[in-house]
PDB file of C-alpha atoms in Angstrom:
ATOM      1  CA  MET A 456     -53.559  74.159   0.114  1.00 63.00           C
ATOM      2  CA  LEU A 457     -57.281  73.467   0.297  1.00 70.00           C
ATOM      3  CA  ASP A 458     -57.531  74.230   4.019  1.00 74.00           C
ATOM      4  CA  ASP A 459     -55.851  77.615   3.510  1.00 80.00           C
ATOM      5  CA  LEU A 460     -58.173  78.395   0.627  1.00 83.00           C
ATOM      6  CA  LEU A 461     -61.272  77.571   2.656  1.00 80.00           C
ATOM      7  CA  LYS A 462     -60.119  79.684   5.610  1.00 85.00           C
ATOM      8  CA  THR A 463     -59.451  82.649   3.330  1.00 90.00           C
ATOM      9  CA  LEU A 464     -62.772  82.235   1.525  1.00 89.00           C
ATOM     10  CA  LYS A 465     -64.641  82.407   4.830  1.00 89.00           C
ATOM     11  CA  GLY A 466     -63.259  85.932   5.226  1.00 91.00           C
ATOM     12  CA  HIS A 467     -64.419  87.010   1.752  1.00 92.00           C
ATOM     13  CA  LEU A 468     -67.902  85.479   1.663  1.00 93.00           C
ATOM     14  CA  SER A 469     -70.980  85.572   3.808  1.00 94.00           C
ATOM     15  CA  ALA A 470     -71.699  82.471   5.882  1.00 93.00           C
ATOM     16  CA  TYR A 471     -74.604  81.685   3.540  1.00 94.00           C
ATOM     17  CA  GLU A 472     -72.464  81.954   0.380  1.00 93.00           C
ATOM     18  CA  TYR A 473     -69.706  79.847   1.869  1.00 92.00           C
ATOM     19  CA  LYS A 474     -72.020  77.109   3.100  1.00 91.00           C
ATOM     20  CA  THR A 475     -74.225  77.040   0.004  1.00 91.00           C
ATOM     21  CA  TYR A 476     -71.598  77.265  -2.715  1.00 91.00           C
ATOM     22  CA  MET A 477     -68.082  76.559  -1.502  1.00 90.00           C
ATOM     23  CA  GLN A 478     -68.889  73.605   0.710  1.00 88.00           C
ATOM     24  CA  ALA A 479     -70.572  71.947  -2.276  1.00 88.00           C
ATOM     25  CA  LEU A 480     -67.274  71.835  -4.186  1.00 90.00           C
ATOM     26  CA  ARG A 481     -64.949  68.859  -4.038  1.00 91.00           C
ATOM     27  CA  PHE A 482     -61.225  69.338  -4.680  1.00 91.00           C
ATOM     28  CA  ASP A 483     -59.894  66.849  -7.259  1.00 91.00           C
ATOM     29  CA  THR A 484     -56.361  66.019  -6.165  1.00 89.00           C
ATOM     30  CA  HIS A 485     -55.750  63.675  -9.108  1.00 90.00           C
ATOM     31  CA  ALA A 486     -56.623  66.187 -11.829  1.00 90.00           C
ATOM     32  CA  SER A 487     -55.000  69.188 -10.118  1.00 91.00           C
ATOM     33  CA  ARG A 488     -51.417  70.237 -10.792  1.00 92.00           C
ATOM     34  CA  ALA A 489     -49.027  72.871  -9.455  1.00 91.00           C
ATOM     35  CA  ASP A 490     -50.550  75.480 -11.789  1.00 94.00           C
ATOM     36  CA  LEU A 491     -54.128  74.139 -11.941  1.00 94.00           C
ATOM     37  CA  ALA A 492     -56.684  73.580  -9.191  1.00 93.00           C
ATOM     38  CA  VAL A 493     -59.603  71.395 -10.272  1.00 93.00           C
ATOM     39  CA  PHE A 494     -62.872  71.386  -8.357  1.00 93.00           C
ATOM     40  CA  CYS A 495     -65.945  69.250  -8.972  1.00 93.00           C
ATOM     41  CA  ALA A 496     -69.431  70.685  -8.560  1.00 93.00           C
ATOM     42  CA  PRO A 497     -72.462  68.531  -7.740  1.00 93.00           C
ATOM     43  CA  ASN A 498     -74.566  69.889 -10.615  1.00 94.00           C
ATOM     44  CA  ILE A 499     -74.290  72.026 -13.748  1.00 94.00           C
ATOM     45  CA  TRP A 500     -76.143  74.970 -12.214  1.00 95.00           C
ATOM     46  CA  LEU A 501     -73.728  75.272  -9.285  1.00 95.00           C
ATOM     47  CA  CYS A 502     -70.792  74.711 -11.604  1.00 95.00           C
ATOM     48  CA  ASN A 503     -71.751  77.624 -13.856  1.00 95.00           C
ATOM     49  CA  TYR A 504     -72.734  79.885 -10.958  1.00 96.00           C
ATOM     50  CA  ILE A 505     -69.519  79.320  -9.016  1.00 95.00           C
ATOM     51  CA  LYS A 506     -67.366  79.780 -12.144  1.00 95.00           C
ATOM     52  CA  THR A 507     -69.085  83.053 -12.978  1.00 96.00           C
ATOM     53  CA  ARG A 508     -69.420  84.477  -9.488  1.00 96.00           C
ATOM     54  CA  TYR A 509     -66.339  83.147  -7.668  1.00 95.00           C
ATOM     55  CA  GLY A 510     -63.886  81.833 -10.282  1.00 95.00           C
ATOM     56  CA  ALA A 511     -61.714  84.947 -10.336  1.00 96.00           C
ATOM     57  CA  LEU A 512     -61.708  85.149  -6.527  1.00 95.00           C
ATOM     58  CA  LEU A 513     -60.626  81.504  -6.247  1.00 94.00           C
ATOM     59  CA  GLU A 514     -57.795  82.092  -8.738  1.00 96.00           C
ATOM     60  CA  GLN A 515     -56.719  85.277  -6.947  1.00 95.00           C
ATOM     61  CA  ILE A 516     -56.600  83.639  -3.517  1.00 94.00           C
ATOM     62  CA  LEU A 517     -54.825  80.481  -4.708  1.00 93.00           C
ATOM     63  CA  SER A 518     -52.290  82.451  -6.746  1.00 94.00           C
ATOM     64  CA  ALA A 519     -51.497  84.711  -3.778  1.00 92.00           C
ATOM     65  CA  LYS A 520     -51.118  81.726  -1.442  1.00 88.00           C
ATOM     66  CA  GLN A 521     -48.875  79.781  -3.845  1.00 89.00           C
ATOM     67  CA  GLY A 522     -46.869  82.766  -5.107  1.00 92.00           C
ATOM     68  CA  CYS A 523     -47.528  81.933  -8.760  1.00 94.00           C
ATOM     69  CA  ALA A 524     -50.445  81.993 -11.196  1.00 95.00           C
ATOM     70  CA  ILE A 525     -52.953  79.215 -10.542  1.00 94.00           C
ATOM     71  CA  LYS A 526     -55.828  78.529 -12.910  1.00 96.00           C
ATOM     72  CA  VAL A 527     -59.058  77.248 -11.403  1.00 95.00           C
ATOM     73  CA  GLN A 528     -61.245  74.773 -13.242  1.00 95.00           C
ATOM     74  CA  ILE A 529     -64.696  73.815 -11.978  1.00 94.00           C
ATOM     75  CA  LEU A 530     -66.194  70.736 -13.584  1.00 93.00           C
ATOM     76  CA  PRO A 531     -69.855  69.759 -13.877  1.00 90.00           C
ATOM     77  CA  PRO A 532     -70.786  66.155 -13.026  1.00 85.00           C
ATOM     78  CA  GLN A 533     -70.706  64.893 -16.621  1.00 80.00           C
ATOM     79  CA  ALA A 534     -67.132  66.173 -17.120  1.00 73.00           C
ATOM     80  CA  GLN A 535     -65.741  64.795 -13.876  1.00 63.00           C
ATOM     81  CA  PRO A 536     -63.291  61.950 -14.202  1.00 61.00           C
ATOM     82  CA  LYS A 537     -64.729  58.615 -13.196  1.00 61.00           C
ATOM     83  CA  ALA A 538     -62.842  56.623 -10.610  1.00 56.00           C
ATOM     84  CA  PRO A 539     -61.647  53.336 -12.060  1.00 52.00           C
ATOM     85  CA  GLN A 540     -63.695  50.456 -10.824  1.00 50.00           C
ATOM     86  CA  SER A 541     -61.648  47.659  -9.312  1.00 49.00           C
ATOM     87  CA  PRO A 542     -62.564  44.088 -10.255  1.00 50.00           C
ATOM     88  CA  SER A 543     -63.558  43.340  -6.660  1.00 47.00           C
ATOM     89  CA  SER A 544     -66.123  46.146  -6.634  1.00 47.00           C
ATOM     90  CA  LYS A 545     -68.156  44.723  -9.525  1.00 49.00           C
ATOM     91  CA  PRO A 546     -71.327  42.918  -8.520  1.00 50.00           C
ATOM     92  CA  ILE A 547     -70.994  39.171  -8.305  1.00 48.00           C
ATOM     93  CA  LYS A 548     -73.479  37.233 -10.381  1.00 48.00           C
ATOM     94  CA  THR A 549     -74.828  34.137  -8.725  1.00 46.00           C
ATOM     95  CA  PRO A 550     -76.867  31.462 -10.422  1.00 52.00           C
ATOM     96  CA  PRO A 551     -80.630  31.576  -9.698  1.00 53.00           C
TER      97      PRO A 551
END
């Protein structure tokens, strides 16, 4: 799904727009569903800009590709789900 979206977006946007804005997004496979595509933006400015400028286009392209209505959600960093930290990834404390 994501590869098709990116290919289609390249045809709708200038190379600058695609590289600057779309390549900054990360697709969240865990939060996305059949009717919802969730993307994570690296900062609040890009999040708001992409939502305003490209949100409708993203929904239109995804809905056409999937054959049903797809809502697009773009999350700023503070709203992005945190990956659970496994016990082995915690720092090990050693005595001095």
